Short mmCIF file of C-alpha atoms in Angstrom, two decimals:
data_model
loop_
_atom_site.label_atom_id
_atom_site.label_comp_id
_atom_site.label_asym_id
_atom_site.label_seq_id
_atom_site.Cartn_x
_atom_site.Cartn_y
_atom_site.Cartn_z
CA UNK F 1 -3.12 -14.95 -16.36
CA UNK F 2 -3.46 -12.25 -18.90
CA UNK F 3 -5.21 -14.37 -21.48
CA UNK F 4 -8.09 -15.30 -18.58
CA UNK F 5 -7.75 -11.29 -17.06
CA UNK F 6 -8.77 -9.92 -20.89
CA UNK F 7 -11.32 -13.24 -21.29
CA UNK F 8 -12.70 -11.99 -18.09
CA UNK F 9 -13.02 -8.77 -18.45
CA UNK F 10 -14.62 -9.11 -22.21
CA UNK F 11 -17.40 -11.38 -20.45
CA UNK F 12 -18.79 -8.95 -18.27
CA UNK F 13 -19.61 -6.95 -21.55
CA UNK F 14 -20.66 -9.00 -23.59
CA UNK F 15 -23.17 -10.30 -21.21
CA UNK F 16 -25.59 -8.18 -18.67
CA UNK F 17 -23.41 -8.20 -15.65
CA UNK F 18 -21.28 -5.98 -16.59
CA UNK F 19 -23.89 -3.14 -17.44
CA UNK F 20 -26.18 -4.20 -14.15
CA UNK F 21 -23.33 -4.08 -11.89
CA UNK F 22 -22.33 -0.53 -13.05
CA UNK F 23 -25.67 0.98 -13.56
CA UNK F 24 -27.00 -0.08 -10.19
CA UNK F 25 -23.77 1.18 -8.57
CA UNK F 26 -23.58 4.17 -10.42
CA UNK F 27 -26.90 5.04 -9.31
CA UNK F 28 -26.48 3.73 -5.73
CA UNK F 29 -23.48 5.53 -5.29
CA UNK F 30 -25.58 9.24 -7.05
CA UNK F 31 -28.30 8.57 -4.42
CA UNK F 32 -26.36 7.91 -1.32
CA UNK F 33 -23.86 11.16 -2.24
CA UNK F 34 -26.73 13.26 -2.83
CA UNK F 35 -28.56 12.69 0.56
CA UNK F 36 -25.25 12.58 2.77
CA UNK F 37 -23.30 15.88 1.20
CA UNK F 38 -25.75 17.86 -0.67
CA UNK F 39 -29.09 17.64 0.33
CA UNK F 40 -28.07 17.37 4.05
CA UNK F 41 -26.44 20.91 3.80
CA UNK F 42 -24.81 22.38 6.44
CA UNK F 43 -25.11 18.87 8.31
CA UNK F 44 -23.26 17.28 5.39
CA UNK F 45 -20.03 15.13 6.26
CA UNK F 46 -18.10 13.58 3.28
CA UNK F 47 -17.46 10.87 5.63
CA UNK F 48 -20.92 9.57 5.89
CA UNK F 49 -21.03 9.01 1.91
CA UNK F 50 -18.38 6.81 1.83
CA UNK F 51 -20.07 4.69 5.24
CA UNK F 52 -23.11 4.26 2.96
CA UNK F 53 -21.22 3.42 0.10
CA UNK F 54 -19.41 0.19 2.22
CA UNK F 55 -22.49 -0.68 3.53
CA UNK F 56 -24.33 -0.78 -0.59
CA UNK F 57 -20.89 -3.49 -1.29
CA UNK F 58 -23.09 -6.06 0.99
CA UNK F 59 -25.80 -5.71 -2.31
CA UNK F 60 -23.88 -4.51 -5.05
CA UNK F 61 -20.96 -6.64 -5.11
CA UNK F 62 -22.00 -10.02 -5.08
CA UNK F 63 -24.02 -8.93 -8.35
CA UNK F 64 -20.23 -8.48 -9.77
CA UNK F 65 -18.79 -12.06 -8.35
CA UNK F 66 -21.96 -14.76 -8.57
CA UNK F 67 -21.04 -15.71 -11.86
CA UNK F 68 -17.42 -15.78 -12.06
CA UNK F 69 -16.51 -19.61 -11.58
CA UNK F 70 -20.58 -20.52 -10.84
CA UNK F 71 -21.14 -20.00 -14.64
CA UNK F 72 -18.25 -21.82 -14.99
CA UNK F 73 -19.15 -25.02 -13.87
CA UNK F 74 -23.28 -24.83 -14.62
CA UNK F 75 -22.20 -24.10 -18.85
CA UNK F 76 -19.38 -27.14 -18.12
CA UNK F 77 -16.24 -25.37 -18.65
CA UNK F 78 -14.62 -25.02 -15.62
CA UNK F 79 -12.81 -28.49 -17.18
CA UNK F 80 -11.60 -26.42 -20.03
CA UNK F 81 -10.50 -24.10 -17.56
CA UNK F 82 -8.68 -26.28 -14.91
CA UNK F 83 -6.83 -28.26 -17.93
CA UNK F 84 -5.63 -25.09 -20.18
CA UNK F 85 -2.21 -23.99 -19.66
CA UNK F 86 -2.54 -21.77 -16.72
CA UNK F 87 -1.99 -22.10 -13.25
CA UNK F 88 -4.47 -22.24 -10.73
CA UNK F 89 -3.59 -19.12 -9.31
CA UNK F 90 -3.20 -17.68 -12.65
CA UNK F 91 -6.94 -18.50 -13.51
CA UNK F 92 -7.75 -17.20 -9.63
CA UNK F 93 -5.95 -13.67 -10.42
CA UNK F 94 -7.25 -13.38 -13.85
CA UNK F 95 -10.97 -13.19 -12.85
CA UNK F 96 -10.50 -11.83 -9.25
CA UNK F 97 -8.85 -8.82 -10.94
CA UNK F 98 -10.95 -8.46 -14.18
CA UNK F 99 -13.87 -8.02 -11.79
CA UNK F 100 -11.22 -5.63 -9.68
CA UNK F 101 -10.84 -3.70 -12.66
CA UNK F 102 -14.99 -3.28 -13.15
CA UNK F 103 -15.54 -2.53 -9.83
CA UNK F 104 -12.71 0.23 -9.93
CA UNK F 105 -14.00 1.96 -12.84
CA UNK F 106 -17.47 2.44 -10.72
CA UNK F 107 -15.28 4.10 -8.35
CA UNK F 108 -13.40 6.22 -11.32
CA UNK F 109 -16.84 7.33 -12.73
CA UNK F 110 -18.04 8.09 -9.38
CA UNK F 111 -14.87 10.56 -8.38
CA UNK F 112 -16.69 13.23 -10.56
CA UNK F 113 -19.01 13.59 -7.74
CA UNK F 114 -16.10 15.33 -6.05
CA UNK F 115 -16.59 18.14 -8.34
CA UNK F 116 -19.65 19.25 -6.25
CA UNK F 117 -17.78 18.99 -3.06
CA UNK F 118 -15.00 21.47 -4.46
CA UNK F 119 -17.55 23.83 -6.14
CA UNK F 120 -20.39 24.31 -3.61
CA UNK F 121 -18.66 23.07 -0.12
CA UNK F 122 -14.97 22.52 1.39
CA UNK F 123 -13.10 19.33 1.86
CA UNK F 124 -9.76 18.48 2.61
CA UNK F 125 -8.02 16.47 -0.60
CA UNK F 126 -6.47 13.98 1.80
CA UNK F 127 -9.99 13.19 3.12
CA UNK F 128 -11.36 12.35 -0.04
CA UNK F 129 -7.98 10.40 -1.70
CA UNK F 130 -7.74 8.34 2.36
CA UNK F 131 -11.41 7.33 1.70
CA UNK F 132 -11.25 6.69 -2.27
CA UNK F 133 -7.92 4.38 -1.09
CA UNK F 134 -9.80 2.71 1.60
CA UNK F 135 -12.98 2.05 -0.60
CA UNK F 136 -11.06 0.33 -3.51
CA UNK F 137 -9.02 -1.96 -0.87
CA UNK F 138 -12.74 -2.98 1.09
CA UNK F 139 -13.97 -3.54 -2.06
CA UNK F 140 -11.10 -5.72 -3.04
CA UNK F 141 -11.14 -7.86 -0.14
CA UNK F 142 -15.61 -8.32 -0.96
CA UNK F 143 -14.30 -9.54 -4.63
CA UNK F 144 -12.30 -12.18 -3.34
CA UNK F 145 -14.80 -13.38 -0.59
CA UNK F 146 -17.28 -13.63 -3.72
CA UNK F 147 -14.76 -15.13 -6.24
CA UNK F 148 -14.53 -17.41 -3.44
CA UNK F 149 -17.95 -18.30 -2.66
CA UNK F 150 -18.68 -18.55 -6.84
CA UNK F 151 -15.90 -21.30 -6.97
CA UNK F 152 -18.23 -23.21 -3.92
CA UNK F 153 -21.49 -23.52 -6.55
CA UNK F 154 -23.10 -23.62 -10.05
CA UNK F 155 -25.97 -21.33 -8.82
CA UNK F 156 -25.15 -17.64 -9.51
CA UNK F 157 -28.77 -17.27 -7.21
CA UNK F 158 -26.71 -19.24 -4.43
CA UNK F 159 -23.21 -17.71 -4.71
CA UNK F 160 -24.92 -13.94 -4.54
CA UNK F 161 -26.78 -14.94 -1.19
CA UNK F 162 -23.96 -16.51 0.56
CA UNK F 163 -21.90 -13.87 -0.69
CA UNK F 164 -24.12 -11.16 0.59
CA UNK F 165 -24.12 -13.52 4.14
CA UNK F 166 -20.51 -13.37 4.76
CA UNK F 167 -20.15 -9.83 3.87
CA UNK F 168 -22.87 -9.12 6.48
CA UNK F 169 -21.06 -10.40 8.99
CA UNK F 170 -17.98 -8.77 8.22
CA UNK F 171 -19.48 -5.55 8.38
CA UNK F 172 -22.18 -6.54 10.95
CA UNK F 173 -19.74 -6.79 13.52
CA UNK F 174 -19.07 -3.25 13.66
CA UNK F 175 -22.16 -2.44 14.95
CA UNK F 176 -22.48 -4.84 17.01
CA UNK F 177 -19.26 -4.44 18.71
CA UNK F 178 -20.71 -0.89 19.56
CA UNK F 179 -23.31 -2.51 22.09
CA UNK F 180 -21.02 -5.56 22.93
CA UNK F 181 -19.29 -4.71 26.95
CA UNK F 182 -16.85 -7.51 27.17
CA UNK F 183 -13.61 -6.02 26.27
CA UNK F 184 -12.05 -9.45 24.61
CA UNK F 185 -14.88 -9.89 22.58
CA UNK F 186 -14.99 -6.23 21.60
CA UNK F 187 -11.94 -6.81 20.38
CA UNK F 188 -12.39 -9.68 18.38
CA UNK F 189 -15.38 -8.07 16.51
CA UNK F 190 -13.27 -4.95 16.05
CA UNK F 191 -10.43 -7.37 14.36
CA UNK F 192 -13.22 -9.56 11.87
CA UNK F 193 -14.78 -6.10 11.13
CA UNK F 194 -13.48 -4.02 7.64
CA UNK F 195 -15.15 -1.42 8.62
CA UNK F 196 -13.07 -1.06 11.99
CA UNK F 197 -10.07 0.24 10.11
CA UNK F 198 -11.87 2.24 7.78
CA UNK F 199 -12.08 5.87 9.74
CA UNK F 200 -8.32 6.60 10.35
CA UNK F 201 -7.96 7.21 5.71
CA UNK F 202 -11.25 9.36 6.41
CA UNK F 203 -9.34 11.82 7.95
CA UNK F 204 -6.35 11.76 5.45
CA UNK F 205 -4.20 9.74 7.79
CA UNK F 206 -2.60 6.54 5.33
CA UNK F 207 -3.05 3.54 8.14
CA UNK F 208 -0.57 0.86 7.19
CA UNK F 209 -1.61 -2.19 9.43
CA UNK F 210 -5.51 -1.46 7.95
CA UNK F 211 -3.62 -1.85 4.35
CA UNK F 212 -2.10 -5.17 5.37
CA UNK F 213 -5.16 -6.40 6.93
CA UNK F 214 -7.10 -5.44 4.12
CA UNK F 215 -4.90 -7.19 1.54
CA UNK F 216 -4.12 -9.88 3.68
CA UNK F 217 -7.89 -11.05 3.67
CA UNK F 218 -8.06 -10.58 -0.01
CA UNK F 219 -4.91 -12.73 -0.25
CA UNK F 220 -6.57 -15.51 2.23
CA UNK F 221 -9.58 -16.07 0.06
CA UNK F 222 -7.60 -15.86 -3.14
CA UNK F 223 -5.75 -18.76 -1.64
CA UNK F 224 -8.69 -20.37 -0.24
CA UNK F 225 -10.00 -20.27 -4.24
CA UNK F 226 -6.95 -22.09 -5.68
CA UNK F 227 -7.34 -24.47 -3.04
CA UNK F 228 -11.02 -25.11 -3.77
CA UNK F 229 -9.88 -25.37 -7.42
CA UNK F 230 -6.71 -27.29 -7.16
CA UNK F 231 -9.31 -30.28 -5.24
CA UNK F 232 -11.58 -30.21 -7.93
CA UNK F 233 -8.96 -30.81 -10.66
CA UNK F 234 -8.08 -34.05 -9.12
CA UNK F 235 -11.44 -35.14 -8.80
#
């Protein structure tokens, strides 16, 4: 797994993915902090920033996933790959956390925005480490539902538009559970949603069951990967 987490992770530099991912989140994330905390002055709320930054994972992330199994199988290695000494779940791990680790650093860079907060306005610590936790375990569980999708295709093109889909609907359902009445189904959009669980770490408070959920789904589609994988080897 380490030998595929370091191959990984040296591919998104030494192609353009790496750089576009970062420099269009980079610059998402300067936008969206600068409207929602400093320009909005007195009406700022730290909170908001990090609701626009989930949202920008429905564009930005599936830039980071589309190729990492679709280039795979369109440049014909995913052979090399299914036959080299590594388990399935080994390869699965590698690349789901190599493009952990990219996305992550996004999130490092972007903590220096905090500066601002602590120079020219007042926030409580525990707000901002609750919603810098919650952000890297959302944007875990996106990874793995595009490391999944990528596995499903040879078109990056495809895998970024399905992956974009899904992650729609995951946060979609938030809002529309807002205008929804019936109480069961309110509650099944408020369990499908990540962004249901997300307001508790806002306000500092460390929300164990949204952890487990949140890791849980990145677990299912890992799993859902090796399966897709483990089929195609005996193909």
């Amino acid at each position: 797994m380490k030998a595929i987490f370091k191959r990984e992770l040296r591919s998104y530099f030494t192609t353009p993915i790496g750089y576009v991912f970062l420099a269009i989140f980079l610059a998402v994330n300067g936008v969206l902090f600068s409207i929602s905390t400093i320009l909005a002055g007195a009406d700022s709320y730290v909170q908001n920033y990090f609701s626009f930054l989930l949202l920008s994972f429905i564009l930005i992330i599936p830039i980071l996933t589309m190729k990492v199994f679709a280039e795979e199988r369109k440049t014909k290695t995913e052979q090399l790959l299914l036959t080299s000494p590594v388990s399935l779940f080994g390869i699965v791990m590698g690349k789901y956390l190599a493009a952990f680790s990219v996305f992550a650093s996004g999130i490092l860079v972007s903590c220096f925005n905090f500066v601002l907060l602590y120079e020219y306005g007042s926030v409580a610590t525990a707000t901002l480490i609750g919603s810098v936790i919650v952000v890297l375990l959302i944007g875990g569980a996106c990874i793995a539902v595009g490391v999944f999708v990528s596995s499903l295709t040879e078109n990056q093109f495809v895998s970024c538009i399905v992956t974009m889909s899904i992650l729609l609907v995951l946060v979609g359902t938030s809002i529309i559970e807002g205008s929804v009445s019936a109480t069961w189904l309110k509650t099944i959009l408020s369990w499908i949603s990540i962004l249901s669980r997300f307001t508790n770490f806002t306000y500092g408070i460390f929300d164990i069951p949204a952890v487990i959920y949140y890791i849980s789904l990145s677990s299912i589609f890992v799993f859902l990967t090796v399966r897709v994988l483990e089929k195609r080897r005996w193909n």
